[in-house]
Amino acid sequence: MRASPKVVLVLEDEKPLLEAVRLSLTKNGFKVITARTVEEAKEQLCTTTHVDAIWLDHYLLGRENGLDFVAWCREDGNNKCKLVPIFVVSNTATPEKVASYMSLGAEKYFVKSNHKMGDIIEEIKKSIAA
Amino acid sequence: MRLKLSFKILLLLIGIFAVLFLSFAFVSYNSQKKNLTRAFTERATATASSLEAAIQSREEAENTQGISLNIQKSMLLDSEIESVKFYKLQGDRLVLSVSSDSAMAGQVADADNQGAFRSDTRSNSLVGFGVNEMLKVVTPVHVSGAVVGTIEVDFTLENVNAAITSSIINLLAIYLFIVALLLAVVYLVLKQIIIKPILNINRALDAVADNSFNYKLNIKSGDEFGALAGAFERMAELVRTSQESLNNRVEQQTAEIKEKADDLAKERSAILNILEDIQKKEFKAEQLAADLAKFKLAVDSVQDQVIITDPEGIVVYANAAVEKITGYSVEEAYGKKAGTLWRMPMNRQYYEHLWDVIKNQKQVFIGEIINKRKDGNLYVAQISIAPVLDKNQKLLYFVATEHDVTREKEVDKAKTEFVSLASHQLRTPLSSINWYTEMLLDGDAGPINEEQKKYLMEVSIGNRRMIDLVNALLNVSRLDLGTFMIDTAPTNIVAVTKSVVEELKPEITHKKLKVEEHYGENVPEFQADEKLLRIIIQNLLSNAVKYTNDAGSIWVDLKVVPQGGKVGSVDVVFESIALSVSDSGIGIPTEQKSKIFSKLFRADNAREAETEGTGLGLYIIKSIIDQSGGVVWFDSETGKGTTFYVTFPVSGMKKKEGTKTLDL
C-alpha cells in the first residue's frame, strides 16, 4: 500500500522559481501546496489537512515576509504548522536573518543560488524521514 | 702777597698816624686859637677898660668925640684892631654911639652886643672866615657901677691865622719826618717778625700742598708764630700720616670698588642673559599662545566632539561640536562630570568597564556608546577616551573624542539592506536559470541528446560563474565597507583544512591530482573565525586544484613555527601557525605577480587554462588575512608551480567588531 504522499508547502514570490520547485517536488513524489504571500499560505493551510514540510523564501509578496510566517507558525493554536520542519531557501543570508530564523526554530537555511533543487529536496526527505 | 700785607699794615699805620696828626693838628690849632683869642680878648679888655676909664661920667659918655679920639688912640696902639665900636643905651635901645669906621651912629646893636649888655658879661666870637676872619670881643661898659653900654673890639685874624698856619705846617713837616722814620722802622720790624714767618709758613704750606713733607720751618721765636710753626709742623705731620693712611684706604677701597665693579659687571651680564632668556621665553610663550590659539580654533571647528576632563571626569573643556551633537551648550557641560549630562542610558557594567580601562589600566578606551541628547533622543557614537599621563605615569587629563555615527549607522544599515536586496535581485534570476537547467539536464522536460546536454552544461557552467561572481562581489562589498566582523573562538585549523581537502576530493580525483598533506604534531587550537579561515583555506586549495594540470601534485603543509624560524624563505617574527599550499601547476607570470591580489585580476595563463574564476578570491582572502593580523605571500614560477604561504600568530586572529559576516 502506497503511503500517502508528504505535503510540502512552498512559499515563494517568484513565479518561475515557484513553478520549478513545484515540478521538482512533484517529481520527487511530494504533494505541493504553493503560496506567494503569507496570507495565501494561511488560507491554504486552512483548507489542507496537514503539511509535512515547509519550503520558505524570505522575501514574499505582500507586507509580511518569511520571518513573520515562521513566527505565526510557531504560535500556539497553529497546530497545523507549529511542529513542521521549515526549510528556508533564500538568496539573502545575512547573519541576523539566519540567526532569527534559526532561533524561531527553522530547520535549515539554504542560499538558493548555491544549491540544486535536488540537494535541497534530499535534505527535506532526510528530515521528514527522521 | 708780600706787598699786600705790608701794604695793608703800612696803610693802617699811615691811617693811624694821619688820624693822630689830624687830631693833634686840630687840637694844636684850637689851643693856639684859644690862646690867641685869650690874648686878644685881654687886649680888647684892655682897650675897653681904657675906654671905660675914659668914660667916667655920663657926660663923658656923651662925649662922642672924646671917645672917638680914645678909640683912635687904642687902635694906633694895637695894629690888629680892625675896629672899635661903642654902643650906648639910648632910651631903651642899645645903639651905636661911636665907631672907628664909617658905620652910622644910631644903628641898633646886634645880638652879641645886646646879649653882652644885658648879661653884663664879656663875649667873644669869631666872625667871617678865611682871610676875613675876625675876632669880635664885646665888653660891657660900666659907669659908676652901672652898665651904660658895650664896647666892641674887632681884631683881624689874618696875621694870626697865617701865623697859626705856618706854625702848623712846620709842625706837620717835623711830624711827617718823624712818622716816616717810624714807619720805616716799623716796616722793617714787621717784615722780620711777621712777614718772614708768614712767608715761611706759606712756603711750608705750599710744600705740603705739593705733598712734600720735608720742608722744615725754622721759627724759633717764642711768640705766636713759633706756636703756629709748632702747630704747623704737628699739622703737617698729621696731614702726612693721614695722607698716607688716606692713600692706603683709597688704594684699598679702589681695589674693593674694582672688585665690586667686576662683580657688578658679571651680574649685569648675567642679568642681560636672563633678560635675553626671558625675551626668548616671552617669544616662545607668544608662539605657544599663537599655536594654542590655532589648535583651539582647529579643535573648535572639528565635527566630532572633543572633551577634556580632569582625572575625576569633570569637564574642563568642551568644543563647539558638543553642543551641535548633544544639544547641551558648552557652559552647561563645564564643571560637570562627563556623562552625567548625557544621562548614561547604557547598562552600568559598560560604564564601569570604561572607567576601569581609562583610570585603572590607563589605556585608551575605544568603543560604541549610546548617549542621550538634550531633547531626549538617543544617538550612537564612536567614542575614544585617551588618558594623558605625566612622565611619572600620573593621570593628568582624559581626552575624549566622540564621533556621532548615527548617520553612518543609518547609511550602513541602508547599504546593508541594499546589498541584501541587490543580492536577492541578482541571485533570483540566477537561481531560476540554475534550477530550470537542472530540470532539463535531469530530463524532467523529456530526454535530451548529447549535444543538448553539452549545451545545457555550458549554460549551467556560465550560470555557476555568475553566481560565484555575485557571491564574491557581495563579500568584497562587505570587506570594502569595513564592517565585516571577525569573531574568534578556539578553532581546530587542522580539522578545517582536512575538511576543505575532503570537499575538493571529487575534482581532485577527476583531475587525477596527487595531494600530500603534512600536519605538524603540535598545531594547537587557536583563536580564529572558523568561517573566514575556511574561506582562506578553500580559496588556496581550490586555486591549487584549478591551476594544476592533470596528474599534477599538491602539497599541503600546516605547522607551528617558533620565533626566528623560517616559513619559505621568510623569517618569522613571532611564534606562528603557518600554512603552505604548493602545486606543480601553471605558476604566475613574473610581470603579473604584483597584481595577483588585486580585485578581479586573473593572470593571462590562468584565464587561458581555466575559464572559471572571479579574480576576487585572492583579494578577499588577503583582505581577511590583513585585517585579522596574518600575513600572506607566495613564490611562483611559470610552468613549475606556485606556493602560497599564510601565517597567523599563535595568539590568534585579531578580533574585529562589525555587523556582517562574509559568505562562503
PDB file of C-alpha atoms in Angstrom, chain A:
ATOM      1  CA  MET A   1       0.000   0.000   0.000  1.00  0.00           C
ATOM      2  CA  ARG A   2       1.495   3.267  -1.086  1.00  0.00           C
ATOM      3  CA  ALA A   3       1.940   5.755   1.679  1.00  0.00           C
ATOM      4  CA  SER A   4       0.092   8.974   1.204  1.00  0.00           C
ATOM      5  CA  PRO A   5       2.412  11.499  -0.264  1.00  0.00           C
ATOM      6  CA  LYS A   6       4.057  14.000   2.051  1.00  0.00           C
ATOM      7  CA  VAL A   7       2.789  17.502   1.780  1.00  0.00           C
ATOM      8  CA  VAL A   8       5.125  20.402   1.264  1.00  0.00           C
ATOM      9  CA  LEU A   9       4.003  23.979   1.497  1.00  0.00           C
ATOM     10  CA  VAL A  10       6.108  26.185  -0.772  1.00  0.00           C
ATOM     11  CA  LEU A  11       6.190  29.892  -0.085  1.00  0.00           C
ATOM     12  CA  GLU A  12       7.979  31.747  -2.912  1.00  0.00           C
ATOM     13  CA  ASP A  13       7.129  35.037  -4.573  1.00  0.00           C
ATOM     14  CA  GLU A  14       8.933  34.490  -7.919  1.00  0.00           C
ATOM     15  CA  LYS A  15       6.599  32.629 -10.252  1.00  0.00           C
ATOM     16  CA  PRO A  16       9.196  30.801 -12.379  1.00  0.00           C
ATOM     17  CA  LEU A  17      11.022  29.619  -9.283  1.00  0.00           C
ATOM     18  CA  LEU A  18       7.823  28.605  -7.612  1.00  0.00           C
ATOM     19  CA  GLU A  19       6.897  26.586 -10.695  1.00  0.00           C
ATOM     20  CA  ALA A  20      10.329  24.931 -10.892  1.00  0.00           C
ATOM     21  CA  VAL A  21      10.195  23.921  -7.257  1.00  0.00           C
ATOM     22  CA  ARG A  22       6.683  22.585  -7.623  1.00  0.00           C
ATOM     23  CA  LEU A  23       7.692  20.486 -10.568  1.00  0.00           C
ATOM     24  CA  SER A  24      10.760  19.123  -8.834  1.00  0.00           C
ATOM     25  CA  LEU A  25       8.950  18.324  -5.626  1.00  0.00           C
ATOM     26  CA  THR A  26       6.137  16.668  -7.536  1.00  0.00           C
ATOM     27  CA  LYS A  27       8.694  14.636  -9.477  1.00  0.00           C
ATOM     28  CA  ASN A  28      10.059  13.508  -6.149  1.00  0.00           C
ATOM     29  CA  GLY A  29       6.652  12.299  -5.020  1.00  0.00           C
ATOM     30  CA  PHE A  30       5.557  15.178  -2.852  1.00  0.00           C
ATOM     31  CA  LYS A  31       2.234  16.891  -2.821  1.00  0.00           C
ATOM     32  CA  VAL A  32       2.849  20.587  -3.209  1.00  0.00           C
ATOM     33  CA  ILE A  33       0.855  23.489  -1.902  1.00  0.00           C
ATOM     34  CA  THR A  34       2.029  26.857  -3.177  1.00  0.00           C
ATOM     35  CA  ALA A  35       1.611  30.343  -1.921  1.00  0.00           C
ATOM     36  CA  ARG A  36       3.161  33.648  -2.805  1.00  0.00           C
ATOM     37  CA  THR A  37       2.111  35.605   0.250  1.00  0.00           C
ATOM     38  CA  VAL A  38       1.826  34.788   3.925  1.00  0.00           C
ATOM     39  CA  GLU A  39      -1.869  35.469   3.696  1.00  0.00           C
ATOM     40  CA  GLU A  40      -2.262  32.999   0.873  1.00  0.00           C
ATOM     41  CA  ALA A  41      -0.246  30.472   2.823  1.00  0.00           C
ATOM     42  CA  LYS A  42      -2.508  30.838   5.830  1.00  0.00           C
ATOM     43  CA  GLU A  43      -5.545  30.381   3.602  1.00  0.00           C
ATOM     44  CA  GLN A  44      -4.028  27.272   2.076  1.00  0.00           C
ATOM     45  CA  LEU A  45      -3.289  25.868   5.496  1.00  0.00           C
ATOM     46  CA  CYS A  46      -6.926  26.241   6.408  1.00  0.00           C
ATOM     47  CA  THR A  47      -8.076  24.095   3.525  1.00  0.00           C
ATOM     48  CA  THR A  48      -5.449  21.457   3.849  1.00  0.00           C
ATOM     49  CA  THR A  49      -5.362  18.591   6.298  1.00  0.00           C
ATOM     50  CA  HIS A  50      -1.749  18.755   7.178  1.00  0.00           C
ATOM     51  CA  VAL A  51       1.756  19.676   5.964  1.00  0.00           C
ATOM     52  CA  ASP A  52       4.932  17.714   6.454  1.00  0.00           C
ATOM     53  CA  ALA A  53       7.439  20.367   5.473  1.00  0.00           C
ATOM     54  CA  ILE A  54       7.604  23.962   4.524  1.00  0.00           C
ATOM     55  CA  TRP A  55       9.825  25.415   1.773  1.00  0.00           C
ATOM     56  CA  LEU A  56      10.055  29.060   2.730  1.00  0.00           C
ATOM     57  CA  ASP A  57      11.529  32.042   0.922  1.00  0.00           C
ATOM     58  CA  HIS A  58      12.255  35.235   2.886  1.00  0.00           C
ATOM     59  CA  TYR A  59      11.078  37.980   0.583  1.00  0.00           C
ATOM     60  CA  LEU A  60       7.449  37.440  -0.309  1.00  0.00           C
ATOM     61  CA  LEU A  61       4.684  39.402  -1.948  1.00  0.00           C
ATOM     62  CA  GLY A  62       2.540  41.387   0.445  1.00  0.00           C
ATOM     63  CA  ARG A  63       3.504  43.104   3.638  1.00  0.00           C
ATOM     64  CA  GLU A  64       4.672  40.111   5.615  1.00  0.00           C
ATOM     65  CA  ASN A  65       7.846  38.138   4.951  1.00  0.00           C
ATOM     66  CA  GLY A  66       9.035  34.657   5.738  1.00  0.00           C
ATOM     67  CA  LEU A  67      10.081  35.579   9.242  1.00  0.00           C
ATOM     68  CA  ASP A  68       6.592  36.740  10.055  1.00  0.00           C
ATOM     69  CA  PHE A  69       5.243  33.465   8.757  1.00  0.00           C
ATOM     70  CA  VAL A  70       7.564  31.410  10.919  1.00  0.00           C
ATOM     71  CA  ALA A  71       6.681  33.475  13.942  1.00  0.00           C
ATOM     72  CA  TRP A  72       2.974  32.891  13.274  1.00  0.00           C
ATOM     73  CA  CYS A  73       3.586  29.250  12.638  1.00  0.00           C
ATOM     74  CA  ARG A  74       5.271  28.682  15.937  1.00  0.00           C
ATOM     75  CA  GLU A  75       2.456  30.266  17.891  1.00  0.00           C
ATOM     76  CA  ASP A  76       0.106  28.155  19.876  1.00  0.00           C
ATOM     77  CA  GLY A  77      -3.090  27.226  18.209  1.00  0.00           C
ATOM     78  CA  ASN A  78      -1.466  26.811  14.805  1.00  0.00           C
ATOM     79  CA  ASN A  79      -1.124  23.136  15.257  1.00  0.00           C
ATOM     80  CA  LYS A  80      -1.014  22.563  11.532  1.00  0.00           C
ATOM     81  CA  CYS A  81       2.463  24.028  11.196  1.00  0.00           C
ATOM     82  CA  LYS A  82       3.735  24.504  14.695  1.00  0.00           C
ATOM     83  CA  LEU A  83       5.952  21.467  14.689  1.00  0.00           C
ATOM     84  CA  VAL A  84       6.557  21.225  10.978  1.00  0.00           C
ATOM     85  CA  PRO A  85      10.197  21.447   9.804  1.00  0.00           C
ATOM     86  CA  ILE A  86      10.794  24.671   7.954  1.00  0.00           C
ATOM     87  CA  PHE A  87      13.459  24.942   5.289  1.00  0.00           C
ATOM     88  CA  VAL A  88      14.379  28.485   4.454  1.00  0.00           C
ATOM     89  CA  VAL A  89      15.522  28.835   0.890  1.00  0.00           C
ATOM     90  CA  SER A  90      16.502  32.436   0.268  1.00  0.00           C
ATOM     91  CA  ASN A  91      19.012  34.432  -1.671  1.00  0.00           C
ATOM     92  CA  THR A  92      19.681  36.764   1.221  1.00  0.00           C
ATOM     93  CA  ALA A  93      21.589  35.315   4.108  1.00  0.00           C
ATOM     94  CA  THR A  94      22.773  37.964   6.480  1.00  0.00           C
ATOM     95  CA  PRO A  95      23.841  36.550   9.841  1.00  0.00           C
ATOM     96  CA  GLU A  96      20.977  38.371  11.531  1.00  0.00           C
ATOM     97  CA  LYS A  97      18.439  36.839   9.222  1.00  0.00           C
ATOM     98  CA  VAL A  98      19.811  33.362   9.566  1.00  0.00           C
ATOM     99  CA  ALA A  99      20.044  33.723  13.329  1.00  0.00           C
ATOM    100  CA  SER A 100      16.481  34.984  13.504  1.00  0.00           C
ATOM    101  CA  TYR A 101      15.137  32.057  11.502  1.00  0.00           C
ATOM    102  CA  MET A 102      17.109  29.521  13.417  1.00  0.00           C
ATOM    103  CA  SER A 103      16.103  30.983  16.749  1.00  0.00           C
ATOM    104  CA  LEU A 104      12.475  30.729  15.664  1.00  0.00           C
ATOM    105  CA  GLY A 105      13.003  27.098  15.019  1.00  0.00           C
ATOM    106  CA  ALA A 106      13.784  26.805  11.307  1.00  0.00           C
ATOM    107  CA  GLU A 107      15.313  23.549  10.368  1.00  0.00           C
ATOM    108  CA  LYS A 108      17.860  24.696   7.838  1.00  0.00           C
ATOM    109  CA  TYR A 109      18.822  27.715   5.794  1.00  0.00           C
ATOM    110  CA  PHE A 110      19.833  27.444   2.147  1.00  0.00           C
ATOM    111  CA  VAL A 111      21.185  30.089  -0.150  1.00  0.00           C
ATOM    112  CA  LYS A 112      19.047  29.485  -3.175  1.00  0.00           C
ATOM    113  CA  SER A 113      21.568  30.053  -5.919  1.00  0.00           C
ATOM    114  CA  ASN A 114      24.180  27.858  -4.284  1.00  0.00           C
ATOM    115  CA  HIS A 115      22.168  24.704  -4.388  1.00  0.00           C
ATOM    116  CA  LYS A 116      20.497  22.441  -6.840  1.00  0.00           C
ATOM    117  CA  MET A 117      16.900  21.819  -6.064  1.00  0.00           C
ATOM    118  CA  GLY A 118      17.687  18.170  -5.907  1.00  0.00           C
ATOM    119  CA  ASP A 119      20.061  18.700  -2.997  1.00  0.00           C
ATOM    120  CA  ILE A 120      17.543  20.666  -1.016  1.00  0.00           C
ATOM    121  CA  ILE A 121      14.867  18.104  -1.710  1.00  0.00           C
ATOM    122  CA  GLU A 122      17.189  15.370  -0.445  1.00  0.00           C
ATOM    123  CA  GLU A 123      17.631  17.304   2.769  1.00  0.00           C
ATOM    124  CA  ILE A 124      13.893  17.620   3.147  1.00  0.00           C
ATOM    125  CA  LYS A 125      13.437  13.921   2.564  1.00  0.00           C
ATOM    126  CA  LYS A 126      16.027  13.099   5.198  1.00  0.00           C
ATOM    127  CA  SER A 127      14.471  15.431   7.678  1.00  0.00           C
ATOM    128  CA  ILE A 128      10.958  14.057   7.248  1.00  0.00           C
ATOM    129  CA  ALA A 129      12.127  10.514   7.378  1.00  0.00           C
ATOM    130  CA  ALA A 130      13.865  11.167  10.677  1.00  0.00           C
TER     131      ALA A 130
END
